[in-house]
XYZ file of N, CA and C in Angstrom:
819
model
N -21.422 -23.697 -7.857
C -20.151 -23.717 -8.583
C -20.402 -23.262 -10.019
N -19.550 -22.350 -10.522
C -19.747 -21.814 -11.864
C -18.538 -22.134 -12.727
N -18.796 -22.124 -14.045
C -17.750 -22.453 -15.013
C -17.721 -21.377 -16.087
N -16.541 -21.206 -16.702
C -16.437 -20.224 -17.776
C -16.897 -20.843 -19.087
N -16.699 -20.080 -20.189
C -17.259 -20.490 -21.479
C -16.657 -21.785 -22.005
N -15.452 -22.148 -21.568
C -14.835 -23.371 -22.087
C -14.787 -24.466 -21.024
N -15.607 -24.317 -20.002
C -15.775 -25.380 -19.031
C -14.822 -25.382 -17.860
N -13.985 -24.348 -17.714
C -13.093 -24.305 -16.569
C -13.835 -23.769 -15.351
N -13.534 -24.334 -14.194
C -14.194 -23.877 -12.975
C -13.647 -22.512 -12.574
N -14.545 -21.566 -12.324
C -14.129 -20.233 -11.930
C -13.845 -20.202 -10.435
N -12.906 -19.359 -9.998
C -12.597 -19.276 -8.568
C -13.770 -18.713 -7.784
N -13.878 -19.128 -6.516
C -14.974 -18.657 -5.667
C -14.872 -17.159 -5.423
N -13.660 -16.645 -5.286
C -13.428 -15.217 -5.092
C -12.650 -14.706 -6.299
N -13.335 -13.984 -7.168
C -12.722 -13.534 -8.421
C -12.153 -12.129 -8.259
N -11.103 -12.031 -7.442
C -10.430 -10.763 -7.218
C -8.966 -10.896 -7.616
N -8.362 -9.817 -8.130
C -6.921 -9.857 -8.382
C -6.166 -10.191 -7.102
N -5.059 -10.897 -7.245
C -4.317 -11.335 -6.076
C -3.895 -10.205 -5.158
N -3.472 -9.068 -5.726
C -3.011 -7.967 -4.894
C -4.165 -7.349 -4.113
N -5.363 -7.331 -4.692
C -6.527 -6.801 -3.984
C -6.934 -7.742 -2.854
N -6.988 -9.026 -3.158
C -7.329 -10.003 -2.125
C -6.302 -9.975 -1.000
N -5.026 -9.859 -1.363
C -3.985 -9.788 -0.346
C -4.125 -8.565 0.542
N -4.467 -7.415 -0.058
C -4.651 -6.194 0.719
C -5.822 -6.328 1.683
N -6.915 -6.913 1.209
C -8.087 -7.098 2.062
C -7.758 -8.020 3.231
N -7.093 -9.128 2.954
C -6.725 -10.061 4.020
C -5.781 -9.398 5.021
N -4.870 -8.557 4.529
C -3.942 -7.871 5.426
C -4.675 -6.900 6.344
N -5.619 -6.132 5.794
C -6.370 -5.182 6.611
C -7.178 -5.899 7.684
N -7.818 -6.998 7.308
C -8.606 -7.766 8.276
C -7.695 -8.375 9.336
N -6.559 -8.920 8.921
C -5.635 -9.545 9.867
C -5.080 -8.528 10.861
N -4.731 -7.348 10.370
C -4.200 -6.309 11.255
C -5.236 -5.915 12.298
N -6.479 -5.745 11.873
C -7.510 -5.357 12.833
C -7.783 -6.489 13.822
N -7.693 -7.715 13.350
C -7.887 -8.863 14.239
C -6.786 -8.926 15.296
N -5.548 -8.722 14.879
C -4.424 -8.743 15.819
C -4.543 -7.614 16.833
N -5.009 -6.451 16.404
C -5.167 -5.331 17.333
C -6.136 -5.670 18.457
N -7.102 -6.533 18.178
C -8.042 -6.938 19.219
C -7.394 -7.743 20.323
N -6.238 -8.316 20.053
C -5.524 -9.109 21.057
C -4.507 -8.282 21.835
N -4.253 -7.055 21.391
C -3.281 -6.212 22.072
C -3.875 -5.615 23.338
N -3.009 -5.286 24.274
C -3.455 -4.562 25.462
C -3.827 -3.139 25.061
N -4.669 -2.455 25.843
C -5.022 -1.071 25.499
C -3.798 -0.175 25.335
N -2.794 -0.367 26.174
C -1.587 0.456 26.067
C -0.831 0.171 24.771
N -0.686 -1.117 24.444
C 0.028 -1.476 23.216
C -0.724 -0.981 21.984
N -2.048 -1.066 22.018
C -2.833 -0.600 20.877
C -2.721 0.911 20.731
N -2.724 1.624 21.859
C -2.575 3.078 21.806
C -1.213 3.464 21.238
N -0.174 2.738 21.622
C 1.159 3.006 21.085
C 1.201 2.764 19.579
N 0.497 1.729 19.133
C 0.436 1.450 17.695
C -0.289 2.567 16.959
N -1.402 3.028 17.511
C -2.167 4.099 16.876
C -1.337 5.374 16.754
N -0.654 5.742 17.835
C 0.129 6.973 17.799
C 1.409 6.810 16.991
N 1.882 5.582 16.852
C 3.085 5.368 16.071
C 2.834 5.287 14.584
N 1.694 4.708 14.193
C 1.405 4.495 12.772
C 0.325 5.416 12.231
N -0.489 6.006 13.105
C -1.557 6.887 12.653
C -1.021 8.242 12.206
N -1.819 8.933 11.397
C -1.418 10.251 10.893
C -2.012 11.327 11.791
N -1.149 12.208 12.311
C -1.571 13.295 13.198
C -1.143 14.613 12.563
N -2.093 15.427 12.080
C -1.729 16.678 11.410
C -0.856 17.596 12.254
N -1.187 17.748 13.547
C -0.430 18.665 14.401
C 1.030 18.253 14.514
N 1.290 16.968 14.508
C 2.668 16.485 14.611
C 3.488 16.957 13.414
N 2.878 16.949 12.228
C 3.583 17.399 11.028
C 3.728 18.916 11.007
N 2.708 19.627 11.472
C 2.797 21.089 11.522
C 3.926 21.524 12.443
N 4.073 20.826 13.551
C 5.142 21.139 14.497
C 6.511 20.815 13.907
N 6.606 19.705 13.199
C 7.893 19.252 12.669
C 8.436 20.179 11.587
N 7.559 20.720 10.749
C 8.020 21.562 9.640
C 7.972 23.047 9.975
N 7.621 23.370 11.232
C 7.578 24.755 11.641
C 6.339 25.507 11.216
N 5.292 24.789 10.831
C 4.042 25.423 10.419
C 3.318 26.052 11.609
N 3.498 25.463 12.797
C 2.833 25.955 14.001
C 3.727 25.710 15.205
N 3.514 26.527 16.248
C 4.240 26.361 17.500
C 3.460 25.447 18.436
N 4.172 24.892 19.413
C 3.543 23.966 20.354
C 2.390 24.630 21.099
N 2.603 25.851 21.575
C 1.551 26.540 22.311
C 0.318 26.786 21.463
N 0.516 27.084 20.205
C -0.609 27.313 19.292
C -1.446 26.051 19.120
N -0.788 24.910 19.023
C -1.500 23.638 18.869
C -2.304 23.317 20.117
N -1.713 23.535 21.286
C -2.406 23.234 22.543
C -3.586 24.174 22.747
N -3.399 25.465 22.460
C -4.499 26.422 22.610
C -5.651 26.095 21.670
N -5.323 25.763 20.432
C -6.376 25.434 19.465
C -7.166 24.217 19.920
N -6.496 23.231 20.483
C -7.187 22.030 20.950
C -8.099 22.339 22.121
N -7.686 23.271 22.980
C -8.471 23.596 24.170
C -9.637 24.522 23.871
N -9.615 25.191 22.717
C -10.631 26.202 22.425
C -11.623 25.792 21.350
N -11.426 24.644 20.715
C -12.308 24.226 19.629
C -12.982 22.910 19.964
N -14.042 22.623 19.212
C -14.736 21.352 19.382
C -15.727 21.373 20.520
N -16.193 20.211 20.909
C -17.167 20.039 21.976
C -16.585 20.553 23.287
N -17.282 21.507 23.973
C -16.754 22.033 25.242
C -16.485 20.950 26.274
N -17.282 19.886 26.263
C -17.091 18.808 27.236
C -15.817 18.011 26.977
N -15.275 18.135 25.776
C -14.087 17.356 25.409
C -12.838 18.219 25.262
N -12.958 19.505 25.567
C -11.823 20.399 25.356
C -10.630 20.037 26.233
N -10.888 19.649 27.481
C -9.787 19.271 28.368
C -9.066 18.037 27.834
N -9.841 17.075 27.347
C -9.235 15.862 26.794
C -8.444 16.180 25.531
N -8.987 17.079 24.699
C -8.272 17.460 23.479
C -6.972 18.187 23.816
N -7.015 19.040 24.833
C -5.803 19.748 25.238
C -4.747 18.774 25.756
N -5.185 17.776 26.522
C -4.246 16.769 27.026
C -3.646 15.965 25.875
N -4.486 15.646 24.892
C -3.990 14.923 23.723
C -2.970 15.763 22.967
N -3.263 17.051 22.810
C -2.338 17.945 22.114
C -1.007 18.033 22.858
N -1.065 18.093 24.180
C 0.166 18.143 24.965
C 0.993 16.873 24.771
N 0.315 15.743 24.703
C 1.014 14.477 24.484
C 1.684 14.456 23.112
N 0.958 14.918 22.089
C 1.511 14.944 20.731
C 2.718 15.870 20.664
N 2.597 17.038 21.284
C 3.703 17.995 21.279
C 4.912 17.427 22.016
N 4.660 16.750 23.135
C 5.760 16.214 23.941
C 6.499 15.093 23.227
N 5.793 14.355 22.366
C 6.442 13.236 21.674
C 7.544 13.719 20.748
N 7.307 14.862 20.082
C 8.339 15.504 19.283
C 8.900 14.692 18.134
N 8.151 13.728 17.616
C 8.629 12.883 16.525
C 7.747 13.069 15.296
N 8.377 13.185 14.119
C 7.605 13.365 12.885
C 6.978 12.064 12.418
N 7.730 10.973 12.488
C 7.270 9.664 12.035
C 6.762 9.727 10.589
N 7.676 9.928 9.641
C 7.274 10.107 8.239
C 6.519 8.926 7.662
N 6.764 7.730 8.190
C 6.055 6.555 7.679
C 4.546 6.633 7.896
N 4.122 7.508 8.830
C 2.685 7.599 9.123
C 1.883 8.132 7.943
N 2.554 8.768 6.957
C 1.857 9.197 5.744
C 1.259 8.013 4.990
N 1.792 6.818 5.226
C 1.301 5.608 4.571
C 0.662 4.629 5.548
N 1.288 4.465 6.713
C 0.860 3.385 7.611
C -0.499 3.621 8.249
N -0.967 4.871 8.289
C -2.285 5.114 8.880
C -3.386 4.359 8.149
N -3.161 4.086 6.860
C -4.175 3.405 6.056
C -4.333 1.940 6.442
N -3.398 1.393 7.189
C -3.468 -0.018 7.572
C -4.315 -0.250 8.818
N -4.655 0.822 9.531
C -5.394 0.718 10.787
C -6.810 1.242 10.610
N -7.733 0.696 11.378
C -9.130 1.116 11.300
C -9.742 1.228 12.693
N -10.803 2.034 12.776
C -11.396 2.313 14.075
C -12.383 1.287 14.568
N -12.913 0.468 13.691
C -13.917 -0.522 14.084
C -14.034 -1.564 12.984
N -14.731 -2.652 13.285
C -14.975 -3.667 12.264
C -15.847 -3.116 11.144
N -16.788 -2.242 11.471
C -17.598 -1.610 10.435
C -16.707 -0.825 9.481
N -15.748 -0.116 10.049
C -14.828 0.703 9.262
C -14.003 -0.156 8.309
N -13.385 -1.210 8.831
C -12.503 -2.029 8.001
C -13.289 -2.822 6.963
N -14.445 -3.352 7.337
C -15.223 -4.152 6.391
C -15.779 -3.293 5.260
N -16.233 -2.089 5.578
C -16.748 -1.205 4.529
C -15.639 -0.826 3.555
N -14.460 -0.526 4.085
C -13.349 -0.194 3.199
C -12.928 -1.382 2.348
N -12.999 -2.585 2.902
C -12.643 -3.774 2.122
C -13.633 -3.997 0.980
N -14.907 -3.753 1.236
C -15.920 -3.906 0.186
C -15.671 -2.907 -0.941
N -15.450 -1.642 -0.572
C -15.193 -0.621 -1.588
C -13.879 -0.893 -2.316
N -12.887 -1.393 -1.583
C -11.603 -1.699 -2.213
C -11.758 -2.784 -3.268
N -12.524 -3.816 -2.944
C -12.761 -4.889 -3.916
C -13.459 -4.350 -5.158
N -14.408 -3.432 -4.963
C -15.187 -2.908 -6.087
C -14.371 -1.977 -6.973
N -13.580 -1.089 -6.387
C -12.912 -0.042 -7.159
C -11.484 -0.388 -7.557
N -10.775 -1.101 -6.695
C -9.382 -1.412 -7.016
C -9.268 -2.520 -8.052
N -10.219 -3.443 -8.072
C -10.122 -4.586 -8.988
C -10.044 -4.168 -10.454
N -10.941 -3.292 -10.955
C -10.813 -2.904 -12.369
C -9.527 -2.145 -12.664
N -9.023 -1.391 -11.683
C -7.768 -0.661 -11.890
C -6.596 -1.629 -11.990
N -6.572 -2.648 -11.127
C -5.491 -3.637 -11.167
C -5.527 -4.408 -12.480
N -6.723 -4.802 -12.920
C -6.834 -5.552 -14.174
C -6.377 -4.713 -15.364
N -6.512 -3.430 -15.260
C -6.126 -2.543 -16.363
C -4.629 -2.201 -16.313
N -4.120 -1.939 -15.122
C -2.762 -1.403 -14.977
C -1.731 -2.412 -14.492
N -2.173 -3.471 -13.833
C -1.232 -4.384 -13.218
C -1.009 -4.047 -11.753
N -0.459 -4.997 -11.022
C -0.307 -4.846 -9.577
C 0.649 -3.719 -9.205
N 1.777 -3.610 -9.914
C 2.773 -2.609 -9.560
C 2.246 -1.191 -9.645
N 1.586 -0.859 -10.734
C 1.050 0.498 -10.896
C -0.103 0.749 -9.936
N -0.880 -0.284 -9.653
C -1.975 -0.122 -8.705
C -1.445 0.160 -7.304
N -0.372 -0.506 -6.917
C 0.241 -0.244 -5.614
C 0.786 1.181 -5.570
N 1.387 1.635 -6.666
C 1.879 3.012 -6.727
C 0.730 4.002 -6.585
N -0.396 3.707 -7.220
C -1.566 4.573 -7.099
C -2.081 4.578 -5.667
N -2.108 3.417 -5.033
C -2.560 3.336 -3.643
C -1.675 4.179 -2.736
N -0.364 4.112 -2.952
C 0.554 4.900 -2.136
C 0.348 6.394 -2.365
N 0.207 6.797 -3.626
C 0.035 8.213 -3.943
C -1.257 8.762 -3.355
N -2.347 8.016 -3.476
C -3.627 8.500 -2.967
C -3.670 8.480 -1.445
N -2.965 7.539 -0.827
C -2.881 7.522 0.632
C -2.163 8.765 1.139
N -1.056 9.112 0.499
C -0.327 10.324 0.870
C -1.155 11.567 0.553
N -1.807 11.585 -0.606
C -2.634 12.730 -0.974
C -3.764 12.962 0.004
N -4.378 11.895 0.483
C -5.453 12.016 1.466
C -4.927 12.589 2.775
N -3.755 12.130 3.202
C -3.169 12.637 4.442
C -2.830 14.119 4.326
N -2.273 14.521 3.193
C -1.926 15.927 3.003
C -3.170 16.804 2.970
N -4.246 16.303 2.378
C -5.495 17.066 2.365
C -6.027 17.250 3.781
N -5.950 16.207 4.588
C -6.385 16.304 5.980
C -5.513 17.289 6.752
N -4.221 17.274 6.467
C -3.321 18.208 7.139
C -3.611 19.654 6.736
N -3.828 19.895 5.452
C -4.115 21.256 4.998
C -5.407 21.788 5.600
N -6.389 20.916 5.780
C -7.678 21.340 6.319
C -7.644 21.506 7.836
N -6.811 20.706 8.518
C -6.775 20.735 9.981
C -5.328 20.684 10.479
N -4.528 21.684 10.181
C -3.098 21.601 10.509
C -2.792 21.571 11.998
N -3.722 22.015 12.836
C -3.472 22.049 14.276
C -4.136 20.892 15.015
N -4.758 19.990 14.299
C -5.497 18.903 14.946
C -4.554 17.858 15.534
N -4.753 17.496 16.824
C -3.946 16.435 17.425
C -4.587 15.058 17.280
N -5.734 14.989 16.628
C -6.447 13.723 16.507
C -5.753 12.796 15.512
N -5.774 11.522 15.827
C -5.152 10.507 14.983
C -6.107 10.128 13.854
N -5.636 10.180 12.619
C -6.435 9.734 11.480
C -5.955 8.358 11.046
N -6.900 7.430 10.887
C -6.578 6.085 10.418
C -7.611 5.665 9.382
N -7.278 4.632 8.623
C -8.228 4.083 7.660
C -7.760 4.200 6.222
N -8.191 3.256 5.406
C -7.813 3.201 3.992
C -8.787 3.941 3.088
N -9.645 4.770 3.664
C -10.663 5.442 2.857
C -10.061 6.358 1.804
N -8.923 6.983 2.102
C -8.288 7.845 1.114
C -7.848 7.077 -0.112
N -7.244 5.911 0.096
C -6.835 5.077 -1.035
C -8.039 4.553 -1.793
N -9.089 4.163 -1.066
C -10.314 3.695 -1.709
C -10.899 4.802 -2.579
N -10.916 6.025 -2.058
C -11.411 7.162 -2.838
C -10.571 7.364 -4.091
N -9.259 7.187 -3.958
C -8.387 7.329 -5.117
C -8.659 6.287 -6.180
N -8.878 5.043 -5.770
C -9.208 3.993 -6.736
C -10.559 4.271 -7.393
N -11.501 4.814 -6.623
C -12.789 5.140 -7.206
C -12.634 6.218 -8.279
N -11.840 7.249 -7.982
C -11.600 8.287 -8.973
C -10.913 7.749 -10.211
N -9.938 6.867 -10.020
C -9.232 6.275 -11.157
C -10.166 5.428 -12.001
N -10.965 4.587 -11.352
C -11.880 3.714 -12.090
C -12.925 4.519 -12.845
N -13.373 5.623 -12.254
C -14.399 6.436 -12.904
C -13.921 7.005 -14.232
N -12.614 7.159 -14.399
C -12.083 7.734 -15.631
C -12.212 6.810 -16.830
N -12.410 5.510 -16.584
C -12.591 4.621 -17.741
C -13.855 3.779 -17.654
N -14.430 3.630 -16.467
C -15.674 2.862 -16.347
C -16.833 3.600 -17.000
N -16.849 4.926 -16.885
C -17.992 5.699 -17.367
C -17.809 6.228 -18.781
N -16.889 5.677 -19.538
C -16.760 6.081 -20.936
C -17.745 5.351 -21.823
N -18.519 4.441 -21.248
C -19.543 3.729 -22.009
C -20.906 4.336 -21.709
N -21.839 4.264 -22.657
C -23.155 4.849 -22.428
C -23.895 4.239 -21.252
N -23.680 2.960 -20.945
C -24.397 2.303 -19.856
C -23.394 1.594 -18.950
N -22.680 2.347 -18.100
C -21.590 1.759 -17.331
C -22.038 0.693 -16.364
N -23.241 0.812 -15.799
C -23.669 -0.155 -14.798
C -23.981 -1.504 -15.431
N -24.372 -1.523 -16.711
C -24.652 -2.794 -17.376
C -23.383 -3.430 -17.920
N -22.294 -2.649 -18.018
C -21.067 -3.185 -18.597
C -19.937 -3.291 -17.569
N -20.253 -3.135 -16.293
C -19.233 -3.230 -15.248
C -18.745 -4.664 -15.140
N -17.433 -4.916 -14.986
C -16.390 -3.912 -15.051
C -15.976 -3.616 -16.479
N -15.459 -2.416 -16.687
C -15.012 -2.045 -18.023
C -13.835 -2.908 -18.431
N -13.708 -3.119 -19.728
C -12.605 -3.928 -20.228
C -11.268 -3.263 -19.963
N -10.197 -4.056 -19.925
C -8.882 -3.504 -19.605
C -8.370 -2.520 -20.640
N -8.926 -2.527 -21.853
C -8.470 -1.604 -22.889
C -9.463 -0.479 -23.138
N -10.485 -0.352 -22.288
C -11.447 0.729 -22.449
C -10.726 2.067 -22.383
N -11.036 2.956 -23.320
C -10.311 4.216 -23.386
C -10.705 5.116 -22.222
N -9.751 5.890 -21.766
C -9.929 6.745 -20.596
C -10.384 8.135 -21.021
N -11.247 8.723 -20.198
C -11.646 10.098 -20.414
C -10.829 11.003 -19.503
N -11.073 12.297 -19.542
C -10.356 13.234 -18.685
C -11.193 13.560 -17.456
N -10.532 14.094 -16.431
C -11.240 14.454 -15.207
C -12.268 15.548 -15.469
N -11.959 16.486 -16.364
C -12.909 17.554 -16.673
C -14.125 17.008 -17.411
N -13.899 16.080 -18.343
C -15.020 15.483 -19.062
C -15.911 14.672 -18.130
N -15.327 14.156 -17.062
C -16.102 13.364 -16.110
C -17.241 14.183 -15.511
N -17.026 15.483 -15.369
C -18.037 16.354 -14.781
C -19.238 16.540 -15.694
N -19.134 16.168 -16.954
C -20.239 16.319 -17.897
C -21.170 15.121 -17.893
N -20.780 14.059 -17.225
C -21.552 12.821 -17.283
C -22.413 12.670 -16.045
N -23.738 12.635 -16.231
C -24.652 12.561 -15.096
C -24.540 11.238 -14.360
N -24.285 10.158 -15.086
C -24.137 8.863 -14.425
C -22.928 8.858 -13.499
N -21.826 9.435 -13.969
C -20.626 9.492 -13.142
C -20.857 10.343 -11.905
N -21.483 11.506 -12.089
C -21.743 12.384 -10.953
C -22.710 11.741 -9.968
N -23.714 11.046 -10.488
C -24.661 10.353 -9.606
C -23.946 9.268 -8.807
N -23.071 8.541 -9.472
C -22.340 7.464 -8.806
C -21.440 8.015 -7.709
N -20.674 9.055 -8.023
C -19.781 9.641 -7.033
C -20.567 10.243 -5.877
N -21.677 10.911 -6.193
C -22.507 11.483 -5.143
C -23.124 10.424 -4.250
N -23.558 9.317 -4.855
C -24.126 8.220 -4.071
C -23.090 7.633 -3.132
N -21.879 7.458 -3.640
C -20.814 6.908 -2.793
C -20.541 7.813 -1.603
N -20.452 9.125 -1.850
C -20.216 10.063 -0.762
C -21.379 10.057 0.222
N -22.611 9.960 -0.302
C -23.778 9.929 0.567
C -23.814 8.697 1.450
N -23.461 7.546 0.886
C -23.439 6.309 1.676
C -22.417 6.419 2.800
N -21.249 6.965 2.492
C -20.236 7.125 3.530
C -20.707 8.067 4.626
N -21.378 9.145 4.241
C -21.903 10.079 5.232
C -22.962 9.409 6.093
N -23.865 8.670 5.457
C -24.933 7.997 6.198
C -24.370 6.974 7.176
N -23.410 6.189 6.715
C -22.799 5.182 7.596
C -22.124 5.858 8.780
N -21.441 6.973 8.522
C -20.778 7.678 9.609
C -21.753 8.246 10.616
N -22.879 8.792 10.128
C -23.866 9.378 11.030
C -24.605 8.324 11.836
N -24.853 7.168 11.216
C -25.613 6.113 11.887
C -24.734 5.276 12.800
N -23.503 5.021 12.388
C -22.647 4.096 13.130
C -22.256 4.630 14.496
N -21.946 5.917 14.578
C -21.469 6.447 15.847
C -22.530 6.392 16.941
N -23.791 6.810 16.709
C -24.791 6.663 17.767
C -25.027 5.217 18.174
N -24.852 4.278 17.254
C -25.066 2.867 17.567
C -23.858 2.242 18.251
N -22.753 2.984 18.294
C -21.571 2.465 18.955
C -20.781 1.468 18.145
N -20.956 1.452 16.825
C -20.221 0.482 16.016
C -19.119 1.147 15.203
N -18.886 2.416 15.443
C -17.767 3.105 14.800
C -17.218 4.132 15.765
N -15.958 4.493 15.588
C -15.298 5.437 16.461
C -14.817 6.620 15.637
N -14.854 7.825 16.287
C -14.323 8.999 15.630
C -15.239 9.526 14.548
N -14.760 10.584 13.856
C -15.546 11.189 12.808
C -15.041 10.801 11.439
N -15.766 11.265 10.438
C -15.388 10.986 9.055
C -14.438 12.080 8.578
N -13.282 11.702 8.087
C -12.289 12.653 7.581
C -12.630 12.986 6.132
N -13.605 13.889 5.949
C -14.071 14.198 4.601
C -12.973 14.798 3.746
N -12.118 15.597 4.378
C -11.041 16.206 3.605
C -10.110 15.142 3.037
N -9.870 14.096 3.809
C -9.015 13.008 3.330
C -9.677 12.258 2.188
N -10.984 12.036 2.280
C -11.707 11.363 1.198
C -11.576 12.161 -0.099
N -11.808 13.458 0.012
C -11.735 14.308 -1.175
C -10.304 14.369 -1.702
N -9.341 14.455 -0.786
C -7.945 14.471 -1.207
C -7.543 13.206 -1.938
N -8.000 12.058 -1.439
C -7.707 10.801 -2.123
C -8.355 10.732 -3.486
N -9.609 11.191 -3.573
C -10.329 11.182 -4.846
C -9.622 12.051 -5.884
N -9.271 13.275 -5.495
C -8.606 14.184 -6.430
C -7.229 13.656 -6.834
N -6.520 13.063 -5.887
C -5.216 12.491 -6.218
C -5.361 11.359 -7.221
N -6.373 10.526 -7.036
C -6.613 9.448 -7.991
C -6.918 9.968 -9.381
N -7.734 11.022 -9.458
C -8.070 11.607 -10.755
C -6.842 12.205 -11.438
N -5.937 12.777 -10.659
C -4.769 13.447 -11.225
C -3.617 12.491 -11.526
N -3.420 11.492 -10.678
C -2.262 10.606 -10.815
C -2.522 9.463 -11.785
N -3.754 8.959 -11.823
C -4.028 7.783 -12.642
C -3.647 7.959 -14.114
N -3.922 9.114 -14.752
C -3.516 9.251 -16.161
C -2.024 9.031 -16.390
N -1.189 9.311 -15.395
C 0.251 9.106 -15.543
C 0.627 7.635 -15.398
N -0.207 6.859 -14.739
C 0.077 5.442 -14.532
C -0.658 4.545 -15.519
N -1.672 5.086 -16.160
C -2.505 4.284 -17.053
C -1.710 3.837 -18.284
N -1.594 2.531 -18.528
C -0.858 2.064 -19.708
C -1.621 2.242 -21.009
N -2.927 2.507 -20.924
C -3.745 2.700 -22.120
C -3.722 4.176 -22.479
N -3.184 4.499 -23.615
C -3.093 5.892 -24.033
C -4.453 6.407 -24.453
N -4.739 7.638 -24.108
C -6.039 8.229 -24.406
C -6.007 8.955 -25.736
N -7.061 8.768 -26.537
C -7.197 9.488 -27.800
C -7.671 10.903 -27.526
N -7.039 11.922 -28.117
C -7.467 13.303 -27.881
C -8.899 13.559 -28.310
N -9.410 12.780 -29.232
C -10.751 13.024 -29.765
C -11.788 12.084 -29.174
N -11.504 11.530 -27.982
C -12.433 10.586 -27.386
C -13.777 11.245 -27.131
N -14.855 10.761 -27.744
C -16.174 11.314 -27.439
C -16.630 10.829 -26.083
N -17.192 11.727 -25.310
C -17.649 11.355 -23.967
C -19.145 11.602 -23.878
N -19.929 10.606 -23.577
C -21.372 10.791 -23.512
C -21.765 11.660 -22.334
N -22.556 12.714 -22.531
C -22.928 13.591 -21.433
C -23.879 12.951 -20.452
N -24.523 11.875 -20.818
C -25.469 11.239 -19.905
C -25.583 9.786 -20.277
N -26.090 9.012 -19.333
C -26.289 7.594 -19.579
C -27.756 7.254 -19.491
């Protein structure tokens, strides 16, 4: 049991309420999915998951035959028939389901998937919430979730595969936090940054070796987990790298508009830590 400087007992879990609530919701949703029948779970995935081909068909970006042919001609030859059948199912459904731009982030492919995202969410979303407040943080989460989905769609407009997971939002929070966490010469010794720490620009972020090392390490860990988890059978599907990058870029671009701390034009940015 720990106490603060004036003798008050500190909470066992020192996370902002909105972050803790989001983590509990993600875990609860995945737990409930384990009790669903395979058919009910499949209906949930197709109803709430993001499917690029469904959006391409809805806005006239691609024809039904083009989507089915692409599914049958790409990817693992042993899975082409299954992909073609999936594409036919997506085309036959004929529904856009606009809510899927957001709801896909509530579902995950495995316990490894949901737990890893919850850990990253606690690490990256907490400093953003403490700086901006719950309302702006929720707005950022929504924007980065949509940005990640759009990036996945632009990269794979004919894909009938269902994308799920909060990784896009997590990437967005990481990008947002990086804009003010790394404005100090030694960010790892001063984590988390204070709520009034001045923000740098996305372009200046590229000059800081500590920031680049941190972002590269995060991407590497995600790649390693994805490569190791699938052979071990503890994760399903592939890593949607385009969505990760889309969420990260959206966070870098949107956060300055939501940040209540105004940035000084003459903010010095240390090139290295």
